[in-house]
Short mmCIF file of C-alpha atoms and ligand atoms in Angstrom, two decimals:
data_model
loop_
_atom_site.label_atom_id
_atom_site.label_comp_id
_atom_site.label_asym_id
_atom_site.label_seq_id
_atom_site.Cartn_x
_atom_site.Cartn_y
_atom_site.Cartn_z
CA MET A 1135 -55.66 4.52 -95.90
CA THR A 1136 -53.94 4.08 -92.57
CA ALA A 1137 -53.18 0.36 -92.32
CA ALA A 1138 -49.61 -0.90 -92.54
CA PHE A 1139 -48.63 -2.81 -95.67
CA LYS A 1140 -45.77 -5.02 -96.81
CA ALA A 1141 -42.83 -3.61 -98.75
CA PHE A 1142 -39.44 -4.90 -99.92
CA ARG A 1143 -37.10 -2.13 -98.86
CA ILE A 1144 -33.42 -1.58 -99.66
CA ARG A 1145 -31.17 0.06 -97.08
CA SER A 1146 -27.59 1.21 -97.25
CA GLU A 1147 -25.16 -0.71 -95.01
CA GLY A 1148 -21.45 -0.10 -95.07
CA GLU A 1149 -20.25 -0.27 -98.67
CA GLY A 1150 -23.25 -2.36 -99.70
CA VAL A 1151 -26.98 -2.76 -99.16
CA VAL A 1152 -29.34 -4.89 -97.09
CA ALA A 1153 -32.83 -5.57 -98.37
CA GLY A 1154 -35.87 -7.25 -96.90
CA PHE A 1155 -39.53 -7.04 -96.03
CA GLU A 1156 -40.78 -4.24 -93.78
CA GLN A 1157 -44.19 -2.96 -92.74
CA LEU A 1158 -44.73 0.59 -93.99
CA GLN A 1159 -47.40 3.24 -93.76
CA LEU A 1160 -48.39 5.37 -96.71
CA ALA A 1161 -46.65 8.33 -95.09
CA ASP A 1162 -43.34 6.40 -95.32
CA LEU A 1163 -43.46 6.40 -99.15
CA SER A 1164 -41.95 9.03 -101.44
CA PRO A 1165 -44.42 11.80 -102.20
CA GLY A 1166 -46.88 11.72 -105.08
CA ASN A 1167 -50.47 12.56 -105.91
CA VAL A 1168 -51.56 9.10 -107.07
CA VAL A 1169 -51.72 6.08 -104.73
CA VAL A 1170 -51.87 2.72 -106.49
CA ARG A 1171 -52.67 -0.66 -105.02
CA VAL A 1172 -49.93 -2.72 -106.68
CA LEU A 1173 -51.05 -6.02 -108.15
CA PHE A 1174 -47.99 -7.04 -110.16
CA SER A 1175 -44.36 -6.06 -110.47
CA THR A 1176 -41.47 -7.81 -112.21
CA ILE A 1177 -37.78 -8.57 -111.92
CA ASN A 1178 -35.46 -6.82 -114.33
CA TYR A 1179 -31.66 -7.06 -114.39
CA LYS A 1180 -31.56 -3.60 -112.82
CA ASP A 1181 -33.76 -4.80 -109.93
CA ALA A 1182 -31.25 -7.55 -109.21
CA LEU A 1183 -28.40 -5.02 -109.22
CA ALA A 1184 -30.37 -2.75 -106.88
CA ALA A 1185 -31.54 -5.39 -104.39
CA THR A 1186 -28.15 -7.07 -104.03
CA GLY A 1187 -25.96 -3.98 -104.27
CA ALA A 1188 -24.14 -5.55 -107.24
CA GLY A 1189 -24.72 -2.25 -109.06
CA LYS A 1190 -25.20 1.25 -107.73
CA VAL A 1191 -28.81 1.84 -108.76
CA LEU A 1192 -30.30 3.62 -105.75
CA ARG A 1193 -29.37 7.24 -105.39
CA ARG A 1194 -30.96 7.62 -101.97
CA PHE A 1195 -31.76 5.28 -99.07
CA PRO A 1196 -33.85 3.63 -97.89
CA LEU A 1197 -36.10 2.95 -100.88
CA VAL A 1198 -38.68 0.36 -101.83
CA GLY A 1199 -37.25 -1.66 -104.74
CA GLY A 1200 -38.94 -2.46 -108.05
CA ILE A 1201 -38.55 -0.39 -111.22
CA ASP A 1202 -42.07 -1.08 -112.48
CA PHE A 1203 -45.57 -2.00 -111.35
CA ALA A 1204 -49.18 -2.32 -112.46
CA GLY A 1205 -52.26 -2.00 -110.31
CA VAL A 1206 -55.41 -0.11 -109.48
CA VAL A 1207 -55.66 3.53 -108.43
CA GLU A 1208 -56.66 3.75 -104.77
CA THR A 1209 -56.76 7.56 -104.49
CA SER A 1210 -55.74 10.40 -106.76
CA THR A 1211 -55.69 14.16 -106.57
CA ASP A 1212 -54.49 14.22 -110.19
CA PRO A 1213 -57.64 14.90 -112.27
CA ARG A 1214 -56.43 12.51 -114.99
CA PHE A 1215 -56.90 9.48 -112.69
CA SER A 1216 -59.78 8.17 -110.61
CA THR A 1217 -60.17 5.47 -108.00
CA GLY A 1218 -60.36 2.09 -109.70
CA ASP A 1219 -58.39 3.04 -112.84
CA ARG A 1220 -56.05 0.30 -114.03
CA VAL A 1221 -52.59 1.80 -114.45
CA LEU A 1222 -48.90 1.05 -114.89
CA VAL A 1223 -45.66 2.84 -114.11
CA THR A 1224 -42.21 1.98 -115.47
CA GLY A 1225 -38.88 3.71 -115.01
CA ASN A 1226 -38.90 7.38 -114.08
CA GLY A 1227 -37.30 7.42 -110.62
CA LEU A 1228 -38.69 4.11 -109.33
CA SER A 1229 -36.12 2.35 -107.15
CA GLU A 1230 -33.54 5.02 -107.96
CA THR A 1231 -34.77 8.17 -106.26
CA HIS A 1232 -38.38 7.19 -105.48
CA ASP A 1233 -40.00 4.22 -103.73
CA GLY A 1234 -40.75 1.51 -106.30
CA GLY A 1235 -43.17 -1.27 -107.08
CA TYR A 1236 -42.18 -3.94 -104.54
CA ALA A 1237 -44.88 -2.88 -102.06
CA GLU A 1238 -48.59 -3.40 -101.71
CA TYR A 1239 -49.04 0.32 -102.28
CA ALA A 1240 -47.08 2.81 -104.37
CA ARG A 1241 -47.36 6.59 -104.36
CA VAL A 1242 -46.13 8.44 -107.43
CA PRO A 1243 -46.55 11.71 -109.35
CA GLY A 1244 -49.42 11.56 -111.84
CA ASP A 1245 -47.05 12.36 -114.70
CA TRP A 1246 -45.49 8.93 -114.29
CA VAL A 1247 -48.81 7.07 -114.40
CA PHE A 1248 -50.26 5.56 -117.60
CA PRO A 1249 -53.58 3.87 -118.14
CA ILE A 1250 -53.03 0.23 -119.06
CA PRO A 1251 -53.71 0.22 -122.81
CA PRO A 1252 -56.91 -1.44 -124.01
CA GLY A 1253 -56.30 -5.08 -124.73
CA LEU A 1254 -53.81 -5.57 -121.87
CA ASP A 1255 -54.51 -6.35 -118.22
CA GLU A 1256 -52.26 -5.75 -115.20
CA LEU A 1257 -50.55 -9.11 -115.51
CA GLU A 1258 -49.82 -8.66 -119.22
CA ALA A 1259 -48.68 -5.09 -118.60
CA MET A 1260 -46.03 -6.45 -116.21
CA ALA A 1261 -45.22 -9.49 -118.34
CA LEU A 1262 -44.02 -6.71 -120.66
CA GLY A 1263 -43.00 -4.14 -118.03
CA THR A 1264 -39.76 -2.22 -118.38
CA ALA A 1265 -38.32 -4.94 -120.61
CA GLY A 1266 -41.19 -4.73 -123.09
CA PHE A 1267 -41.23 -0.97 -123.03
CA THR A 1268 -37.48 -0.86 -123.68
CA ALA A 1269 -37.62 -3.38 -126.52
CA ALA A 1270 -40.47 -1.43 -128.14
CA LEU A 1271 -38.65 1.89 -127.69
CA ALA A 1272 -35.59 0.42 -129.40
CA ILE A 1273 -37.59 -0.87 -132.37
CA HIS A 1274 -39.48 2.44 -132.59
CA ARG A 1275 -36.24 4.44 -132.67
CA MET A 1276 -34.67 2.09 -135.23
CA GLU A 1277 -37.71 2.40 -137.49
CA GLU A 1278 -37.79 6.17 -137.10
CA ASN A 1279 -34.24 5.98 -138.36
CA GLY A 1280 -35.20 4.03 -141.45
CA GLN A 1281 -34.91 0.37 -140.36
CA LYS A 1282 -37.11 -1.91 -142.47
CA PRO A 1283 -37.55 -5.68 -142.59
CA ILE A 1284 -36.54 -5.78 -146.25
CA ALA A 1285 -33.03 -4.51 -145.41
CA GLY A 1286 -32.10 -7.83 -143.79
CA PRO A 1287 -31.65 -9.60 -140.46
CA ILE A 1288 -31.56 -7.97 -137.03
CA ALA A 1289 -29.24 -9.41 -134.39
CA VAL A 1290 -30.55 -9.51 -130.80
CA THR A 1291 -27.97 -10.11 -128.07
CA GLY A 1292 -28.74 -11.26 -124.52
CA ALA A 1293 -31.42 -13.07 -126.46
CA THR A 1294 -32.91 -15.20 -123.68
CA GLY A 1295 -33.14 -12.25 -121.25
CA GLY A 1296 -36.28 -10.22 -120.66
CA VAL A 1297 -35.54 -7.44 -123.14
CA GLY A 1298 -34.00 -9.84 -125.64
CA SER A 1299 -36.90 -12.31 -125.59
CA ILE A 1300 -39.51 -9.61 -126.06
CA ALA A 1301 -37.47 -7.86 -128.77
CA ILE A 1302 -37.27 -11.12 -130.74
CA ASP A 1303 -41.01 -11.66 -130.46
CA MET A 1304 -41.83 -8.07 -131.48
CA LEU A 1305 -39.36 -7.99 -134.38
CA ALA A 1306 -40.55 -11.31 -135.77
CA ALA A 1307 -44.17 -10.16 -135.58
CA ARG A 1308 -43.18 -7.05 -137.59
CA GLY A 1309 -41.71 -9.23 -140.33
CA TYR A 1310 -38.02 -8.93 -139.47
CA GLU A 1311 -35.66 -11.86 -139.82
CA VAL A 1312 -34.14 -12.22 -136.34
CA VAL A 1313 -30.76 -13.69 -135.43
CA ALA A 1314 -30.60 -14.45 -131.70
CA VAL A 1315 -27.17 -14.22 -130.05
CA SER A 1316 -27.15 -16.15 -126.78
CA GLY A 1317 -24.74 -17.60 -124.24
CA LYS A 1318 -27.12 -20.45 -123.38
CA SER A 1319 -26.42 -23.60 -125.31
CA GLY A 1320 -29.87 -25.12 -124.77
CA ALA A 1321 -31.91 -22.08 -125.75
CA ALA A 1322 -32.52 -22.75 -129.45
CA GLU A 1323 -36.02 -24.19 -129.12
CA TYR A 1324 -37.18 -21.34 -126.87
CA LEU A 1325 -35.69 -18.67 -129.16
CA LYS A 1326 -37.15 -20.22 -132.31
CA THR A 1327 -40.56 -20.40 -130.68
CA LEU A 1328 -40.36 -16.64 -130.18
CA GLY A 1329 -39.50 -16.10 -133.85
CA ALA A 1330 -35.72 -16.24 -134.20
CA THR A 1331 -34.71 -17.83 -137.49
CA ARG A 1332 -31.06 -18.34 -136.59
CA ILE A 1333 -29.17 -18.74 -133.30
CA LEU A 1334 -25.55 -17.70 -132.80
CA SER A 1335 -23.56 -18.80 -129.78
CA ARG A 1336 -22.03 -15.80 -128.05
CA LYS A 1337 -19.07 -17.92 -127.03
CA GLN A 1338 -18.16 -18.71 -130.62
CA ILE A 1339 -17.97 -15.10 -131.73
CA LYS A 1340 -14.32 -14.25 -132.19
CA SER A 1341 -12.93 -10.82 -132.91
CA THR A 1342 -10.73 -10.49 -135.99
CA GLY A 1343 -9.25 -7.28 -134.65
CA ARG A 1344 -10.16 -5.52 -137.92
CA PRO A 1345 -12.16 -2.26 -137.79
CA LEU A 1346 -14.73 -3.66 -140.25
CA GLU A 1347 -15.78 -7.25 -140.91
CA ALA A 1348 -18.07 -8.87 -143.47
CA VAL A 1349 -21.61 -7.52 -143.16
CA GLN A 1350 -23.89 -9.99 -141.35
CA PHE A 1351 -26.80 -7.88 -140.14
CA ALA A 1352 -28.95 -4.94 -141.21
CA GLY A 1353 -29.32 -3.81 -137.60
CA ALA A 1354 -29.04 -4.95 -134.01
CA ILE A 1355 -30.54 -4.70 -130.54
CA ASP A 1356 -27.79 -5.08 -127.97
CA ASN A 1357 -28.40 -5.92 -124.31
CA VAL A 1358 -24.85 -6.96 -123.50
CA GLY A 1359 -22.39 -4.15 -124.33
CA GLY A 1360 -18.61 -4.69 -124.21
CA ASP A 1361 -16.96 -6.84 -126.87
CA LEU A 1362 -20.29 -8.01 -128.27
CA LEU A 1363 -21.44 -4.47 -129.01
CA ALA A 1364 -18.04 -3.69 -130.53
CA TRP A 1365 -18.44 -6.76 -132.79
CA LEU A 1366 -21.90 -5.55 -133.85
CA THR A 1367 -20.50 -2.18 -134.93
CA ARG A 1368 -18.14 -4.09 -137.25
CA THR A 1369 -20.74 -6.47 -138.71
CA VAL A 1370 -23.84 -4.28 -139.24
CA GLY A 1371 -24.20 -3.07 -142.83
CA PHE A 1372 -24.81 0.25 -144.59
CA TRP A 1373 -27.14 2.67 -142.76
CA GLY A 1374 -28.00 -0.01 -140.22
CA ASN A 1375 -29.13 0.89 -136.69
CA ILE A 1376 -27.72 -0.59 -133.50
CA ALA A 1377 -29.84 0.05 -130.42
CA SER A 1378 -27.58 0.02 -127.36
CA ILE A 1379 -29.70 -1.02 -124.38
CA GLY A 1380 -27.68 -2.93 -121.82
CA LEU A 1381 -24.42 -3.80 -120.17
CA ALA A 1382 -24.96 -7.37 -118.94
CA GLY A 1383 -21.54 -8.22 -120.41
CA GLY A 1384 -19.72 -4.98 -119.68
CA ALA A 1385 -19.93 -1.20 -119.89
CA GLN A 1386 -16.87 -0.54 -121.99
CA LEU A 1387 -16.98 -0.08 -125.77
CA GLU A 1388 -13.82 -0.42 -127.83
CA THR A 1389 -14.39 0.21 -131.49
CA THR A 1390 -13.30 2.64 -134.18
CA VAL A 1391 -15.13 5.32 -136.12
CA MET A 1392 -14.87 3.21 -139.31
CA PRO A 1393 -18.38 1.65 -139.08
CA PHE A 1394 -19.87 5.11 -138.67
CA ILE A 1395 -17.98 6.96 -141.39
CA LEU A 1396 -17.56 4.15 -143.94
CA ARG A 1397 -20.91 2.34 -143.54
CA GLY A 1398 -23.09 5.08 -142.05
CA VAL A 1399 -23.94 2.80 -139.13
CA ASN A 1400 -26.04 4.48 -136.41
CA LEU A 1401 -25.54 3.76 -132.73
CA LEU A 1402 -28.81 4.63 -130.99
CA GLY A 1403 -28.76 5.04 -127.22
CA ILE A 1404 -31.87 3.70 -125.51
CA ASN A 1405 -32.91 5.15 -122.17
CA SER A 1406 -36.25 3.78 -120.95
CA THR A 1407 -36.21 5.75 -117.69
CA SER A 1408 -36.36 9.37 -118.82
CA VAL A 1409 -38.81 9.35 -121.70
CA PRO A 1410 -41.10 12.29 -122.52
CA ARG A 1411 -44.74 11.50 -121.75
CA ALA A 1412 -45.90 11.85 -125.37
CA LEU A 1413 -43.32 9.32 -126.55
CA ARG A 1414 -44.19 6.95 -123.68
CA THR A 1415 -47.83 7.11 -124.75
CA THR A 1416 -46.88 6.31 -128.34
CA ILE A 1417 -44.73 3.36 -127.25
CA TRP A 1418 -47.45 1.84 -125.05
CA GLU A 1419 -49.98 2.28 -127.86
CA ARG A 1420 -47.64 0.41 -130.20
CA ILE A 1421 -47.06 -2.32 -127.60
CA ALA A 1422 -50.80 -2.92 -127.43
CA THR A 1423 -51.17 -2.97 -131.23
CA ASP A 1424 -48.55 -3.52 -133.94
CA LEU A 1425 -45.72 -4.40 -131.51
CA ARG A 1426 -47.81 -6.67 -129.30
CA PRO A 1427 -45.76 -9.83 -128.62
CA ARG A 1428 -47.34 -13.02 -129.87
CA HIS A 1429 -45.86 -15.32 -127.23
CA LEU A 1430 -46.37 -13.60 -123.87
CA GLU A 1431 -47.37 -16.88 -122.28
CA ARG A 1432 -44.05 -18.42 -123.35
CA LEU A 1433 -42.02 -15.36 -122.39
CA VAL A 1434 -43.20 -15.34 -118.79
CA THR A 1435 -41.15 -18.19 -117.41
CA ARG A 1436 -41.95 -17.54 -113.75
CA THR A 1437 -44.70 -15.93 -111.69
CA LEU A 1438 -43.55 -15.52 -108.08
CA ASP A 1439 -45.47 -14.73 -104.95
CA PHE A 1440 -44.20 -11.59 -103.24
CA ALA A 1441 -42.78 -13.69 -100.38
CA ASP A 1442 -40.44 -15.48 -102.81
CA LEU A 1443 -38.91 -12.29 -104.22
CA PRO A 1444 -35.72 -12.11 -102.08
CA GLY A 1445 -34.39 -15.44 -103.35
CA ALA A 1446 -34.98 -14.64 -106.99
CA PHE A 1447 -32.32 -12.05 -107.76
CA LYS A 1448 -29.18 -14.15 -107.86
CA GLY A 1449 -30.09 -15.95 -111.09
CA TYR A 1450 -30.12 -12.59 -112.87
CA LEU A 1451 -26.61 -11.75 -111.74
CA ASP A 1452 -25.47 -15.21 -112.86
CA GLY A 1453 -27.01 -14.68 -116.31
CA ALA A 1454 -28.99 -17.89 -115.77
CA ILE A 1455 -32.54 -16.57 -116.20
CA THR A 1456 -34.60 -17.08 -119.31
CA GLY A 1457 -37.55 -14.83 -120.17
CA ARG A 1458 -39.57 -12.71 -117.77
CA THR A 1459 -40.39 -13.02 -114.08
CA VAL A 1460 -43.64 -11.50 -112.89
CA VAL A 1461 -44.10 -10.88 -109.16
CA ARG A 1462 -47.62 -11.12 -107.75
CA ILE A 1463 -47.58 -8.36 -105.14
CA SER A 1464 -51.14 -8.40 -103.85
CA SER A 1465 -54.46 -9.93 -104.69
CA GLY A 1466 -56.67 -8.26 -107.23
CA ARG A 1467 -59.13 -6.35 -105.15
CA ASP A 1468 -60.60 -3.28 -106.68
CA ALA A 1469 -60.64 -0.02 -104.79
CA ALA A 1470 -64.06 -0.87 -103.38
CA GLY A 1471 -62.60 -4.05 -101.93
CA SER A 1472 -64.32 -6.65 -104.09
CA ALA A 1473 -62.32 -9.48 -105.58
CA ASP A 1474 -61.59 -9.21 -109.29
CA ALA A 1475 -60.49 -12.61 -110.41
CA GLY A 1476 -60.02 -11.54 -114.01
CA HIS A 1477 -57.07 -9.42 -113.07
CA ASP A 1478 -55.21 -11.35 -110.44
CA SER A 1479 -55.24 -14.91 -111.57
CA GLY A 1480 -51.61 -14.85 -112.66
CA ASP A 1481 -52.87 -16.53 -115.77
CA LEU A 1482 -51.50 -15.59 -119.17
CA GLY A 1483 -52.90 -17.04 -122.34
CA GLY A 1484 -55.47 -19.39 -120.94
CA GLY A 1485 -53.65 -20.67 -117.91
CA SER A 1486 -50.35 -21.68 -119.39
CA GLY A 1487 -48.48 -18.87 -117.61
CA ALA A 1488 -45.64 -19.28 -115.23
CA SER A 1489 -45.59 -22.75 -113.92
CA ALA A 1490 -46.02 -24.36 -117.31
CA ALA A 1491 -42.93 -22.66 -118.63
CA SER A 1492 -40.76 -22.73 -115.53
CA PRO A 1493 -37.06 -22.32 -116.22
CA ASP A 1494 -36.61 -25.52 -114.29
CA ALA A 1495 -38.85 -27.37 -116.69
CA PRO A 1496 -37.03 -29.84 -118.97
CA ALA A 1497 -37.93 -27.91 -122.12
CA GLY A 1498 -36.25 -24.72 -120.86
CA PRO A 1499 -32.79 -23.65 -121.96
CA SER A 1500 -29.89 -24.29 -119.63
CA GLY A 1501 -27.82 -21.47 -118.17
CA ASP A 1502 -24.18 -21.98 -118.99
CA LEU A 1503 -22.65 -18.54 -119.06
CA ASP A 1504 -19.01 -18.10 -118.31
CA ALA A 1505 -17.90 -15.21 -116.17
CA THR A 1506 -16.55 -13.05 -118.95
CA GLY A 1507 -19.40 -13.48 -121.37
CA GLU A 1508 -17.02 -14.49 -124.15
N1 NAP B 1718 -31.32 1.25 -121.39
C1 NAP B 1718 -32.41 0.98 -120.69
O1 NAP B 1718 -33.27 1.82 -120.46
C2 NAP B 1718 -32.59 -0.42 -120.18
C3 NAP B 1718 -33.87 -0.92 -119.90
C4 NAP B 1718 -33.98 -2.26 -119.53
C5 NAP B 1718 -32.85 -3.05 -119.41
N2 NAP B 1718 -31.63 -2.50 -119.64
C6 NAP B 1718 -30.40 -3.31 -119.57
O2 NAP B 1718 -30.50 -4.27 -120.60
C7 NAP B 1718 -29.87 -5.48 -120.20
C8 NAP B 1718 -30.90 -6.61 -120.28
O3 NAP B 1718 -31.90 -6.38 -119.28
P1 NAP B 1718 -32.91 -7.56 -118.90
O4 NAP B 1718 -33.81 -7.04 -117.85
O5 NAP B 1718 -33.44 -8.16 -120.15
O6 NAP B 1718 -31.86 -8.58 -118.22
P2 NAP B 1718 -31.95 -10.15 -118.10
O7 NAP B 1718 -33.33 -10.63 -118.21
O8 NAP B 1718 -31.13 -10.49 -116.91
O9 NAP B 1718 -31.17 -10.63 -119.43
C9 NAP B 1718 -29.83 -10.36 -119.65
C10 NAP B 1718 -29.30 -11.37 -120.66
O10 NAP B 1718 -27.99 -10.96 -121.05
C11 NAP B 1718 -27.17 -12.10 -121.24
N3 NAP B 1718 -26.07 -12.03 -120.26
C12 NAP B 1718 -26.14 -12.13 -118.94
N4 NAP B 1718 -24.92 -12.04 -118.38
C13 NAP B 1718 -24.06 -11.87 -119.39
C14 NAP B 1718 -22.66 -11.70 -119.47
N5 NAP B 1718 -21.87 -11.72 -118.39
N6 NAP B 1718 -22.12 -11.51 -120.67
C15 NAP B 1718 -22.88 -11.49 -121.76
N7 NAP B 1718 -24.23 -11.66 -121.76
C16 NAP B 1718 -24.81 -11.84 -120.58
C17 NAP B 1718 -28.03 -13.33 -120.97
O11 NAP B 1718 -28.64 -13.71 -122.22
P3 NAP B 1718 -28.06 -14.96 -123.09
O12 NAP B 1718 -27.71 -16.03 -122.11
O13 NAP B 1718 -29.17 -15.34 -123.98
O14 NAP B 1718 -26.87 -14.44 -123.82
C18 NAP B 1718 -29.11 -12.77 -120.09
O15 NAP B 1718 -30.27 -13.55 -120.14
C19 NAP B 1718 -29.33 -5.22 -118.79
O16 NAP B 1718 -27.99 -4.80 -118.88
C20 NAP B 1718 -30.21 -4.08 -118.29
O17 NAP B 1718 -29.58 -3.34 -117.30
C21 NAP B 1718 -31.47 -1.21 -120.02
#
């Protein structure tokens, strides 16, 4: 393949970054033995940090952005993959140390590449993407550590975000009672549709200053960090698991050892980037089976064309986005060049996909976060 292709590339400039579309050749990409024609990528909070420079995500420059992608193998010298295979990649070094998914072609080591599990297509694989993988990894680790629906409700913070929305859907499908903790006042209908039984307003959560408070939850999935995570350590009950995923509200954690030594609470760190291949395989198998979300069509609130990507990051930094954004990178042509409408229609669940559930639509929740998240 010698033709130039379109890529969204992030460059270092002064103290910050500049990012935009460039024409690249395959030789410009980070090395790897599998070349994938990218059909879909997504926007995650981390992508917004990387593309705007609001967070230090890239560890070398320049790099193509995009921490995940799904597409079709174009060429492979890895014997596990053949031309035409439908594959996905999330995490690893994408958009940190290696060119990512915001390009019509990606080149990666075969160890990072996974066949899209049976029952999912490229669009669904990216409707889930890093967010779905992370939510599933959190639930998997909590259950390995003894979490069961019968123990009681699970709190999910950053509830309307990508990870939060998918976690609610997966937990509810597994029979957990889910309490969604959100900063968006108009999000109740959306969150209940996904399976939350109760909604708590993040802004009404007040700290008592005590090291332990009355037990409210049997476990938690936290996407926010800071004071909210500290509050969860004080309100999760005996032997409960708290999966710490994100820092949308802050990276600090001020708590005491009391929840751990008096209630046996477990704080589980979730890292979706550096995951052994065997565990990744298990997680994707679970995502396609017992953890498969029931409301993917509702979760995907936007499907963007590649050209619209640059304007889409700010909403993430403002905490104003609900659900998942899928980015249609290129049309679904198989490696032989024939159109494959079944895999590029941008159509989830019988055509109700993005536009039907746009965040601008009247039914969507409103974004009303304050700057501190409290
Ligand atoms: N550990 C890992 O491997 C891993 C993997 C994926 C993501 N993450 C992290 O997990 C978090 C969620 O990722 P995502 O892709 O789901 O992001 P997202 O779609 O942008 O969702 C983040 C959600 O957090 C809440 N939020 C935003 N700003 C906030 C603030 N200032 N204070 C408190 N809450 C705020 C909002 O939900 P409400 O309005 O409903 O409260 C928002 O929708 C991010 O911090 C991300 O970096 C970590």
